């Protein structure tokens, strides 16, 4: 039989077999309940149906189909004959039973009507069983592979959910929108020359290579880059082993973070998402685990290492970065490039970078070569294509001109464009305004020669009435702290910057309608982008191109007629700071304040102003210190004495022109830096004194991570004073002025307690010295950290610590969250500060009362290797224990800190013999986490895997719940005993049945198959436990491995069965770290510290339990409130489907949860959902048990368990 014939015949056999089974099933259903042998025939037929269905599903997979055809070739004839014979036999009885089938079921007295006699039924059963046996033997291995594929798919789906969770933790910037926008700008064949160029082809073919593409502003680098990315992505679709990751440096789009750490996060996330198996790559899992399962942000060096390991998993691996010249952290990025190409030398990596600058100027001393390509002449063809495509596009206004006119337009633009896309785009805008032949001819004849001249002409056309508004809006867009929305920028015209004595807000001048039209008039300068963020859609105002910013900040504009628009960093930040403060001052106090929601819609600039006003004041102060008065105006050779004289003359002339009502030139204005700062400082003082609390409704600088702060002050603290806010923000001159006005220098309020402590925490030494000189008490108690020394130590402010120690503070003062300054420095990893404290008499052996923890234990618990090394060198005892009798090893190992574990063991191996007050060792805790390398480390160093705790449970018992296969394999490899019982009789296999881990059970039985029916608690076998828990998959697994089903339902007779399981559940080891331990113990200050460090408030442990869950379970209502108000997900569920609402909560907390979007789900605050869910599980269980138990035994429990359980 040919392959084609066999394939068709196999499909026919499956189809015929399904029809046969359907007929037998229908016949059996007609006589259901009347005779036992008919019921057995029905069961046998169902088993054959399952085999045929499996074959049918497998035939959908082309690979498995070929294997099936080979498998059944030798048994095909015999199987087909048996099926055909059965079909003919069935036909004898179909007609006689049609009338009888309408009766439903009949009693045993009706047996005379059965067309089948007992002997005939038995023959049918034998034939069906034989067909099933033949098919199972021939195709069993193929069907197992099919099942494995299904399981792999399920695993991938599970991993995709985990990957989403890790992505939420990474918070990588998304460059896909930038790529899409750049791609949309391309015309057909744009960049084809680049893809075919010798440089690009050689770069693709060369191992560990870099291609650096350089070109001036407007040369189309970004469009060319997008062309390359699309080309590489298309190539990678044909190579499953390849990957492409890209980043766009774009200072006109601040929606995308330019922070180097976050750029690394994006590269890591992009590569991880392209893993060929669809699962989470091991390097990313390791990164997540080492960051305490997402409770702290990834460190830059960890991200770099993870990136290396991910690159190594692909071949080739393309990395693309556009517009390097716009990168804010250039040196960090160049180090990364040099590391990847020059140090790692991974053969499969290819790096493409575009930039205005050349490679030789950016990395002149590199030890490796790179491919380079200049765009100065190379892209003329692309510009020509862009012009011609635009002119011929349907709907293009210029397409309305006749062909000769269009040809004339193209010729002029091509001739004068010189390969500059941006210049061409600007001129097209001008030409679209032409309506007559004369207009068109004059415009073409008078085209500007450069981009700078283009911008100059646009600025010169700005109406006098709009000059001030446009200038200040440009300042915003050049130096804003985040992207600006169109609605926000529409408020700027309402600020009168020329008003005396200070700027003021005039609501009647704000843009109300036609906002987009206001800016579209200056399309060379501005662009409007539509942004979609979740369910929200809004418009963003941006600079049309980075070259706009370049021109406004360049010295070229100073000698032009539009010098009014010249921008410096100082003038921009000064202007924005004024705008923010003046805008907030419009609200006054009390009832005049809008709510948070009202502010978003009615006064759009409020949220930006409240969050960033002090940022722009700080930036103004910094810029002023760096900007020398009229430095740009001094000719070369001017000495200090001459410069001073020039400054005095310019200041005099500026004042004279002001008196005459004449505006001073820009160069003369720049000499008024000091006056600018004096005005700004006074504005700050007035604002803080009269309305300083206004901003807290919209943004609280004490809790900057909270998007929507509470209207009240930080819980547990009085409101901050103006002096406190000024000290926290680093405004020295404002602090001086407030002190001169008599403000209380030792007032207590705010998160940091006192102005002195606020300055110490933030590292403002000048303010700290001033406050101490003015009489501030350095030992005054208050705030999260109790005193200034602990606060400075917590933030690692070494210079401030020195100043405070010199001022005579008590180095061992006990107060605040961490108890002593040494504890604070140790917990946050500031070894240099801890050494300074110790040198000045700090006691490193002090036990913190609440948990009896020394600094050593705190440092080990968060993995600060350098601090642990320092403390051990200073004489810290490695065997010191906290209140739970846990050592540094017990804290470091479960958190996955390999290097700390190695250090601790090397220092004193006696730590391997310790156990806590419940008899648990470090191994007991570590196996419950996802750190197989640490488990291996402990076992390698001699830790006993069979040592039981006070309940008799070994490390293997502890490992079952999370079910980490690698951890369990490691324990078994080091001799863990699988049949060891705890004091209640639980073996690891019982636990695998309890937690429904059939894959773990498989490993245990492969080690020792004799434990399949081992009696445990109350004499229950693992099968009993699985049935009692209605864990259907475990029941099936144990059944397939030969577990004894006789009397297995007797467990339902034991009233205490469920209670016994619940008690065990509550006693189970569940080590927690980071946010979750802080939540469990009610440590609100530590929670704030972790959130300030960008910890993920919704990070979970291996069981899917978040900090909110732990706070609720431990009855910490105030912490539950804190977490909800700080953005915790109120709808998050653990892996066992529990949520924080499953525990006893105060009514006001429940109300708060609903206010923050909590959605009722079945089973919460109601038993109905639980009962429905349980009934579904029970139905599945009894459906399976129907093939294993006698009907009478099954029937006696079938309808009782859901109610009695």
mmCIF file with all atom_site columns, C-alpha atoms in Angstrom, residues 848-1015:
data_model
loop_
_atom_site.group_PDB
_atom_site.id
_atom_site.type_symbol
_atom_site.label_atom_id
_atom_site.label_alt_id
_atom_site.label_comp_id
_atom_site.label_asym_id
_atom_site.label_entity_id
_atom_site.label_seq_id
_atom_site.pdbx_PDB_ins_code
_atom_site.Cartn_x
_atom_site.Cartn_y
_atom_site.Cartn_z
_atom_site.occupancy
_atom_site.B_iso_or_equiv
_atom_site.pdbx_formal_charge
_atom_site.auth_seq_id
_atom_site.auth_comp_id
_atom_site.auth_asym_id
_atom_site.auth_atom_id
_atom_site.pdbx_PDB_model_num
ATOM 1   C CA . UNK A 1 848  ? 17.235 45.375 67.678 1.00 0.00 ? 848  UNK A CA 1
ATOM 2   C CA . UNK A 1 849  ? 14.458 44.697 70.220 1.00 0.00 ? 849  UNK A CA 1
ATOM 3   C CA . UNK A 1 850  ? 11.643 43.821 67.814 1.00 0.00 ? 850  UNK A CA 1
ATOM 4   C CA . UNK A 1 851  ? 13.486 40.947 66.146 1.00 0.00 ? 851  UNK A CA 1
ATOM 5   C CA . UNK A 1 852  ? 16.825 40.698 68.028 1.00 0.00 ? 852  UNK A CA 1
ATOM 6   C CA . UNK A 1 853  ? 18.633 41.251 64.715 1.00 0.00 ? 853  UNK A CA 1
ATOM 7   C CA . UNK A 1 854  ? 22.210 42.481 64.522 1.00 0.00 ? 854  UNK A CA 1
ATOM 8   C CA . UNK A 1 855  ? 23.415 44.504 61.503 1.00 0.00 ? 855  UNK A CA 1
ATOM 9   C CA . UNK A 1 856  ? 25.035 41.320 60.154 1.00 0.00 ? 856  UNK A CA 1
ATOM 10  C CA . UNK A 1 857  ? 21.708 39.508 59.847 1.00 0.00 ? 857  UNK A CA 1
ATOM 11  C CA . UNK A 1 858  ? 20.090 42.509 58.145 1.00 0.00 ? 858  UNK A CA 1
ATOM 12  C CA . UNK A 1 859  ? 22.908 42.765 55.597 1.00 0.00 ? 859  UNK A CA 1
ATOM 13  C CA . UNK A 1 860  ? 22.807 39.031 54.855 1.00 0.00 ? 860  UNK A CA 1
ATOM 14  C CA . UNK A 1 861  ? 19.030 39.036 54.432 1.00 0.00 ? 861  UNK A CA 1
ATOM 15  C CA . UNK A 1 862  ? 19.254 41.472 51.514 1.00 0.00 ? 862  UNK A CA 1
ATOM 16  C CA . UNK A 1 863  ? 22.497 40.138 50.011 1.00 0.00 ? 863  UNK A CA 1
ATOM 17  C CA . UNK A 1 864  ? 24.939 42.979 50.688 1.00 0.00 ? 864  UNK A CA 1
ATOM 18  C CA . UNK A 1 865  ? 28.181 41.047 50.311 1.00 0.00 ? 865  UNK A CA 1
ATOM 19  C CA . UNK A 1 866  ? 30.545 43.979 50.974 1.00 0.00 ? 866  UNK A CA 1
ATOM 20  C CA . UNK A 1 867  ? 28.715 44.833 54.216 1.00 0.00 ? 867  UNK A CA 1
ATOM 21  C CA . UNK A 1 868  ? 28.795 41.208 55.400 1.00 0.00 ? 868  UNK A CA 1
ATOM 22  C CA . UNK A 1 869  ? 32.528 41.060 54.653 1.00 0.00 ? 869  UNK A CA 1
ATOM 23  C CA . UNK A 1 870  ? 33.091 44.302 56.571 1.00 0.00 ? 870  UNK A CA 1
ATOM 24  C CA . UNK A 1 871  ? 31.093 43.199 59.603 1.00 0.00 ? 871  UNK A CA 1
ATOM 25  C CA . UNK A 1 872  ? 32.878 39.848 59.779 1.00 0.00 ? 872  UNK A CA 1
ATOM 26  C CA . UNK A 1 873  ? 36.225 41.647 59.611 1.00 0.00 ? 873  UNK A CA 1
ATOM 27  C CA . UNK A 1 874  ? 35.028 43.860 62.475 1.00 0.00 ? 874  UNK A CA 1
ATOM 28  C CA . UNK A 1 875  ? 34.309 40.814 64.622 1.00 0.00 ? 875  UNK A CA 1
ATOM 29  C CA . UNK A 1 876  ? 30.593 40.131 64.029 1.00 0.00 ? 876  UNK A CA 1
ATOM 30  C CA . UNK A 1 877  ? 29.545 36.641 65.166 1.00 0.00 ? 877  UNK A CA 1
ATOM 31  C CA . UNK A 1 878  ? 28.399 34.520 62.222 1.00 0.00 ? 878  UNK A CA 1
ATOM 32  C CA . UNK A 1 879  ? 26.374 32.322 64.582 1.00 0.00 ? 879  UNK A CA 1
ATOM 33  C CA . UNK A 1 880  ? 24.368 35.161 66.108 1.00 0.00 ? 880  UNK A CA 1
ATOM 34  C CA . UNK A 1 881  ? 20.631 34.475 66.036 1.00 0.00 ? 881  UNK A CA 1
ATOM 35  C CA . UNK A 1 882  ? 17.516 36.597 65.850 1.00 0.00 ? 882  UNK A CA 1
ATOM 36  C CA . UNK A 1 883  ? 14.299 36.054 67.821 1.00 0.00 ? 883  UNK A CA 1
ATOM 37  C CA . UNK A 1 884  ? 13.381 33.057 65.621 1.00 0.00 ? 884  UNK A CA 1
ATOM 38  C CA . UNK A 1 885  ? 16.842 31.548 66.224 1.00 0.00 ? 885  UNK A CA 1
ATOM 39  C CA . UNK A 1 886  ? 17.759 32.201 62.569 1.00 0.00 ? 886  UNK A CA 1
ATOM 40  C CA . UNK A 1 887  ? 21.353 32.987 61.570 1.00 0.00 ? 887  UNK A CA 1
ATOM 41  C CA . UNK A 1 888  ? 22.766 35.035 58.715 1.00 0.00 ? 888  UNK A CA 1
ATOM 42  C CA . UNK A 1 889  ? 22.878 31.830 56.630 1.00 0.00 ? 889  UNK A CA 1
ATOM 43  C CA . UNK A 1 890  ? 19.181 31.171 57.278 1.00 0.00 ? 890  UNK A CA 1
ATOM 44  C CA . UNK A 1 891  ? 18.378 34.619 55.892 1.00 0.00 ? 891  UNK A CA 1
ATOM 45  C CA . UNK A 1 892  ? 20.773 34.704 52.934 1.00 0.00 ? 892  UNK A CA 1
ATOM 46  C CA . UNK A 1 893  ? 20.190 31.219 51.500 1.00 0.00 ? 893  UNK A CA 1
ATOM 47  C CA . UNK A 1 894  ? 16.399 31.343 50.902 1.00 0.00 ? 894  UNK A CA 1
ATOM 48  C CA . UNK A 1 895  ? 16.785 34.746 49.207 1.00 0.00 ? 895  UNK A CA 1
ATOM 49  C CA . UNK A 1 896  ? 19.248 33.241 46.701 1.00 0.00 ? 896  UNK A CA 1
ATOM 50  C CA . UNK A 1 897  ? 22.391 35.172 47.595 1.00 0.00 ? 897  UNK A CA 1
ATOM 51  C CA . UNK A 1 898  ? 25.016 32.632 46.510 1.00 0.00 ? 898  UNK A CA 1
ATOM 52  C CA . UNK A 1 899  ? 28.066 34.789 47.204 1.00 0.00 ? 899  UNK A CA 1
ATOM 53  C CA . UNK A 1 900  ? 26.908 35.671 50.719 1.00 0.00 ? 900  UNK A CA 1
ATOM 54  C CA . UNK A 1 901  ? 26.210 31.980 51.402 1.00 0.00 ? 901  UNK A CA 1
ATOM 55  C CA . UNK A 1 902  ? 29.701 31.048 50.217 1.00 0.00 ? 902  UNK A CA 1
ATOM 56  C CA . UNK A 1 903  ? 31.268 33.761 52.380 1.00 0.00 ? 903  UNK A CA 1
ATOM 57  C CA . UNK A 1 904  ? 29.329 32.771 55.495 1.00 0.00 ? 904  UNK A CA 1
ATOM 58  C CA . UNK A 1 905  ? 30.136 29.065 55.117 1.00 0.00 ? 905  UNK A CA 1
ATOM 59  C CA . UNK A 1 906  ? 33.803 29.780 54.442 1.00 0.00 ? 906  UNK A CA 1
ATOM 60  C CA . UNK A 1 907  ? 33.950 31.973 57.544 1.00 0.00 ? 907  UNK A CA 1
ATOM 61  C CA . UNK A 1 908  ? 32.608 29.291 59.892 1.00 0.00 ? 908  UNK A CA 1
ATOM 62  C CA . UNK A 1 909  ? 31.188 25.940 58.749 1.00 0.00 ? 909  UNK A CA 1
ATOM 63  C CA . UNK A 1 910  ? 29.469 25.596 62.093 1.00 0.00 ? 910  UNK A CA 1
ATOM 64  C CA . UNK A 1 911  ? 26.612 27.639 60.604 1.00 0.00 ? 911  UNK A CA 1
ATOM 65  C CA . UNK A 1 912  ? 25.667 24.546 58.586 1.00 0.00 ? 912  UNK A CA 1
ATOM 66  C CA . UNK A 1 913  ? 24.709 22.749 61.797 1.00 0.00 ? 913  UNK A CA 1
ATOM 67  C CA . UNK A 1 914  ? 22.307 25.361 63.119 1.00 0.00 ? 914  UNK A CA 1
ATOM 68  C CA . UNK A 1 915  ? 18.521 25.304 63.046 1.00 0.00 ? 915  UNK A CA 1
ATOM 69  C CA . UNK A 1 916  ? 15.827 27.754 64.097 1.00 0.00 ? 916  UNK A CA 1
ATOM 70  C CA . UNK A 1 917  ? 13.419 27.464 67.027 1.00 0.00 ? 917  UNK A CA 1
ATOM 71  C CA . UNK A 1 918  ? 11.212 25.092 64.988 1.00 0.00 ? 918  UNK A CA 1
ATOM 72  C CA . UNK A 1 919  ? 14.123 22.928 63.937 1.00 0.00 ? 919  UNK A CA 1
ATOM 73  C CA . UNK A 1 920  ? 14.242 24.229 60.363 1.00 0.00 ? 920  UNK A CA 1
ATOM 74  C CA . UNK A 1 921  ? 17.636 24.558 58.718 1.00 0.00 ? 921  UNK A CA 1
ATOM 75  C CA . UNK A 1 922  ? 18.657 26.919 55.949 1.00 0.00 ? 922  UNK A CA 1
ATOM 76  C CA . UNK A 1 923  ? 18.051 24.017 53.571 1.00 0.00 ? 923  UNK A CA 1
ATOM 77  C CA . UNK A 1 924  ? 14.409 23.672 54.707 1.00 0.00 ? 924  UNK A CA 1
ATOM 78  C CA . UNK A 1 925  ? 13.762 27.286 53.793 1.00 0.00 ? 925  UNK A CA 1
ATOM 79  C CA . UNK A 1 926  ? 15.826 27.420 50.599 1.00 0.00 ? 926  UNK A CA 1
ATOM 80  C CA . UNK A 1 927  ? 14.227 24.425 48.859 1.00 0.00 ? 927  UNK A CA 1
ATOM 81  C CA . UNK A 1 928  ? 10.865 26.214 48.999 1.00 0.00 ? 928  UNK A CA 1
ATOM 82  C CA . UNK A 1 929  ? 12.290 28.947 46.727 1.00 0.00 ? 929  UNK A CA 1
ATOM 83  C CA . UNK A 1 930  ? 13.550 28.838 43.145 1.00 0.00 ? 930  UNK A CA 1
ATOM 84  C CA . UNK A 1 931  ? 17.280 28.806 43.864 1.00 0.00 ? 931  UNK A CA 1
ATOM 85  C CA . UNK A 1 932  ? 18.654 25.358 42.929 1.00 0.00 ? 932  UNK A CA 1
ATOM 86  C CA . UNK A 1 933  ? 22.209 26.739 42.842 1.00 0.00 ? 933  UNK A CA 1
ATOM 87  C CA . UNK A 1 934  ? 22.007 27.644 46.555 1.00 0.00 ? 934  UNK A CA 1
ATOM 88  C CA . UNK A 1 935  ? 20.469 24.243 47.369 1.00 0.00 ? 935  UNK A CA 1
ATOM 89  C CA . UNK A 1 936  ? 23.385 22.601 45.565 1.00 0.00 ? 936  UNK A CA 1
ATOM 90  C CA . UNK A 1 937  ? 25.820 24.823 47.468 1.00 0.00 ? 937  UNK A CA 1
ATOM 91  C CA . UNK A 1 938  ? 24.386 23.831 50.858 1.00 0.00 ? 938  UNK A CA 1
ATOM 92  C CA . UNK A 1 939  ? 24.358 20.131 49.999 1.00 0.00 ? 939  UNK A CA 1
ATOM 93  C CA . UNK A 1 940  ? 27.887 20.271 48.557 1.00 0.00 ? 940  UNK A CA 1
ATOM 94  C CA . UNK A 1 941  ? 29.069 21.623 51.882 1.00 0.00 ? 941  UNK A CA 1
ATOM 95  C CA . UNK A 1 942  ? 27.584 18.718 53.789 1.00 0.00 ? 942  UNK A CA 1
ATOM 96  C CA . UNK A 1 943  ? 24.102 19.829 54.888 1.00 0.00 ? 943  UNK A CA 1
ATOM 97  C CA . UNK A 1 944  ? 22.004 16.714 55.566 1.00 0.00 ? 944  UNK A CA 1
ATOM 98  C CA . UNK A 1 945  ? 18.976 16.489 53.205 1.00 0.00 ? 945  UNK A CA 1
ATOM 99  C CA . UNK A 1 946  ? 17.259 14.010 55.555 1.00 0.00 ? 946  UNK A CA 1
ATOM 100 C CA . UNK A 1 947  ? 17.455 16.092 58.716 1.00 0.00 ? 947  UNK A CA 1
ATOM 101 C CA . UNK A 1 948  ? 13.949 16.600 60.072 1.00 0.00 ? 948  UNK A CA 1
ATOM 102 C CA . UNK A 1 949  ? 12.610 19.650 61.858 1.00 0.00 ? 949  UNK A CA 1
ATOM 103 C CA . UNK A 1 950  ? 10.529 19.558 65.031 1.00 0.00 ? 950  UNK A CA 1
ATOM 104 C CA . UNK A 1 951  ? 7.610  18.180 63.006 1.00 0.00 ? 951  UNK A CA 1
ATOM 105 C CA . UNK A 1 952  ? 9.816  15.547 61.444 1.00 0.00 ? 952  UNK A CA 1
ATOM 106 C CA . UNK A 1 953  ? 9.729  17.147 57.980 1.00 0.00 ? 953  UNK A CA 1
ATOM 107 C CA . UNK A 1 954  ? 12.820 17.026 55.823 1.00 0.00 ? 954  UNK A CA 1
ATOM 108 C CA . UNK A 1 955  ? 13.936 19.428 53.125 1.00 0.00 ? 955  UNK A CA 1
ATOM 109 C CA . UNK A 1 956  ? 12.211 17.181 50.574 1.00 0.00 ? 956  UNK A CA 1
ATOM 110 C CA . UNK A 1 957  ? 8.898  17.703 52.405 1.00 0.00 ? 957  UNK A CA 1
ATOM 111 C CA . UNK A 1 958  ? 9.460  21.452 52.201 1.00 0.00 ? 958  UNK A CA 1
ATOM 112 C CA . UNK A 1 959  ? 10.296 21.379 48.496 1.00 0.00 ? 959  UNK A CA 1
ATOM 113 C CA . UNK A 1 960  ? 7.069  19.739 47.353 1.00 0.00 ? 960  UNK A CA 1
ATOM 114 C CA . UNK A 1 961  ? 4.747  22.712 47.586 1.00 0.00 ? 961  UNK A CA 1
ATOM 115 C CA . UNK A 1 962  ? 6.520  24.912 45.057 1.00 0.00 ? 962  UNK A CA 1
ATOM 116 C CA . UNK A 1 963  ? 7.462  21.834 43.069 1.00 0.00 ? 963  UNK A CA 1
ATOM 117 C CA . UNK A 1 964  ? 10.697 23.163 41.574 1.00 0.00 ? 964  UNK A CA 1
ATOM 118 C CA . UNK A 1 965  ? 11.856 20.153 39.548 1.00 0.00 ? 965  UNK A CA 1
ATOM 119 C CA . UNK A 1 966  ? 15.518 21.157 39.559 1.00 0.00 ? 966  UNK A CA 1
ATOM 120 C CA . UNK A 1 967  ? 15.524 21.582 43.339 1.00 0.00 ? 967  UNK A CA 1
ATOM 121 C CA . UNK A 1 968  ? 13.858 18.198 43.881 1.00 0.00 ? 968  UNK A CA 1
ATOM 122 C CA . UNK A 1 969  ? 16.241 16.511 41.428 1.00 0.00 ? 969  UNK A CA 1
ATOM 123 C CA . UNK A 1 970  ? 19.157 17.997 43.384 1.00 0.00 ? 970  UNK A CA 1
ATOM 124 C CA . UNK A 1 971  ? 17.808 16.717 46.705 1.00 0.00 ? 971  UNK A CA 1
ATOM 125 C CA . UNK A 1 972  ? 17.270 13.219 45.284 1.00 0.00 ? 972  UNK A CA 1
ATOM 126 C CA . UNK A 1 973  ? 20.753 13.238 43.790 1.00 0.00 ? 973  UNK A CA 1
ATOM 127 C CA . UNK A 1 974  ? 22.209 13.979 47.232 1.00 0.00 ? 974  UNK A CA 1
ATOM 128 C CA . UNK A 1 975  ? 20.311 11.090 48.811 1.00 0.00 ? 975  UNK A CA 1
ATOM 129 C CA . UNK A 1 976  ? 17.036 12.578 50.054 1.00 0.00 ? 976  UNK A CA 1
ATOM 130 C CA . UNK A 1 977  ? 14.789 9.776  51.344 1.00 0.00 ? 977  UNK A CA 1
ATOM 131 C CA . UNK A 1 978  ? 11.404 9.597  49.616 1.00 0.00 ? 978  UNK A CA 1
ATOM 132 C CA . UNK A 1 979  ? 9.654  7.389  52.174 1.00 0.00 ? 979  UNK A CA 1
ATOM 133 C CA . UNK A 1 980  ? 10.448 9.413  55.297 1.00 0.00 ? 980  UNK A CA 1
ATOM 134 C CA . UNK A 1 981  ? 7.353  10.341 57.332 1.00 0.00 ? 981  UNK A CA 1
ATOM 135 C CA . UNK A 1 982  ? 6.884  13.395 59.518 1.00 0.00 ? 982  UNK A CA 1
ATOM 136 C CA . UNK A 1 983  ? 5.339  13.128 62.973 1.00 0.00 ? 983  UNK A CA 1
ATOM 137 C CA . UNK A 1 984  ? 1.842  13.095 61.485 1.00 0.00 ? 984  UNK A CA 1
ATOM 138 C CA . UNK A 1 985  ? 2.706  10.441 58.919 1.00 0.00 ? 985  UNK A CA 1
ATOM 139 C CA . UNK A 1 986  ? 3.083  12.657 55.851 1.00 0.00 ? 986  UNK A CA 1
ATOM 140 C CA . UNK A 1 987  ? 5.570  11.483 53.226 1.00 0.00 ? 987  UNK A CA 1
ATOM 141 C CA . UNK A 1 988  ? 6.730  13.603 50.291 1.00 0.00 ? 988  UNK A CA 1
ATOM 142 C CA . UNK A 1 989  ? 4.396  11.603 48.010 1.00 0.00 ? 989  UNK A CA 1
ATOM 143 C CA . UNK A 1 990  ? 1.424  12.443 50.253 1.00 0.00 ? 990  UNK A CA 1
ATOM 144 C CA . UNK A 1 991  ? 2.351  16.102 49.896 1.00 0.00 ? 991  UNK A CA 1
ATOM 145 C CA . UNK A 1 992  ? 2.677  15.789 46.125 1.00 0.00 ? 992  UNK A CA 1
ATOM 146 C CA . UNK A 1 993  ? -0.878 14.417 46.112 1.00 0.00 ? 993  UNK A CA 1
ATOM 147 C CA . UNK A 1 994  ? -2.051 17.174 48.462 1.00 0.00 ? 994  UNK A CA 1
ATOM 148 C CA . UNK A 1 995  ? -0.562 19.995 46.379 1.00 0.00 ? 995  UNK A CA 1
ATOM 149 C CA . UNK A 1 996  ? -1.527 18.276 43.103 1.00 0.00 ? 996  UNK A CA 1
ATOM 150 C CA . UNK A 1 997  ? 2.005  17.890 41.745 1.00 0.00 ? 997  UNK A CA 1
ATOM 151 C CA . UNK A 1 998  ? 1.841  14.729 39.592 1.00 0.00 ? 998  UNK A CA 1
ATOM 152 C CA . UNK A 1 999  ? 5.177  15.554 37.912 1.00 0.00 ? 999  UNK A CA 1
ATOM 153 C CA . UNK A 1 1000 ? 6.835  15.572 41.347 1.00 0.00 ? 1000 UNK A CA 1
ATOM 154 C CA . UNK A 1 1001 ? 5.054  12.355 42.267 1.00 0.00 ? 1001 UNK A CA 1
ATOM 155 C CA . UNK A 1 1002 ? 6.482  10.808 39.109 1.00 0.00 ? 1002 UNK A CA 1
ATOM 156 C CA . UNK A 1 1003 ? 10.028 11.633 40.263 1.00 0.00 ? 1003 UNK A CA 1
ATOM 157 C CA . UNK A 1 1004 ? 9.391  10.212 43.732 1.00 0.00 ? 1004 UNK A CA 1
ATOM 158 C CA . UNK A 1 1005 ? 7.938  6.943  42.403 1.00 0.00 ? 1005 UNK A CA 1
ATOM 159 C CA . UNK A 1 1006 ? 10.743 6.631  39.866 1.00 0.00 ? 1006 UNK A CA 1
ATOM 160 C CA . UNK A 1 1007 ? 13.101 6.730  42.860 1.00 0.00 ? 1007 UNK A CA 1
ATOM 161 C CA . UNK A 1 1008 ? 11.116 4.186  44.890 1.00 0.00 ? 1008 UNK A CA 1
ATOM 162 C CA . UNK A 1 1009 ? 7.962  2.700  43.371 1.00 0.00 ? 1009 UNK A CA 1
ATOM 163 C CA . UNK A 1 1010 ? 7.096  0.779  46.548 1.00 0.00 ? 1010 UNK A CA 1
ATOM 164 C CA . UNK A 1 1011 ? 5.736  3.897  48.244 1.00 0.00 ? 1011 UNK A CA 1
ATOM 165 C CA . UNK A 1 1012 ? 2.709  4.103  45.922 1.00 0.00 ? 1012 UNK A CA 1
ATOM 166 C CA . UNK A 1 1013 ? 0.283  2.927  48.649 1.00 0.00 ? 1013 UNK A CA 1
ATOM 167 C CA . UNK A 1 1014 ? 2.304  3.886  51.723 1.00 0.00 ? 1014 UNK A CA 1
ATOM 168 C CA . UNK A 1 1015 ? -0.048 4.699  54.625 1.00 0.00 ? 1015 UNK A CA 1
#
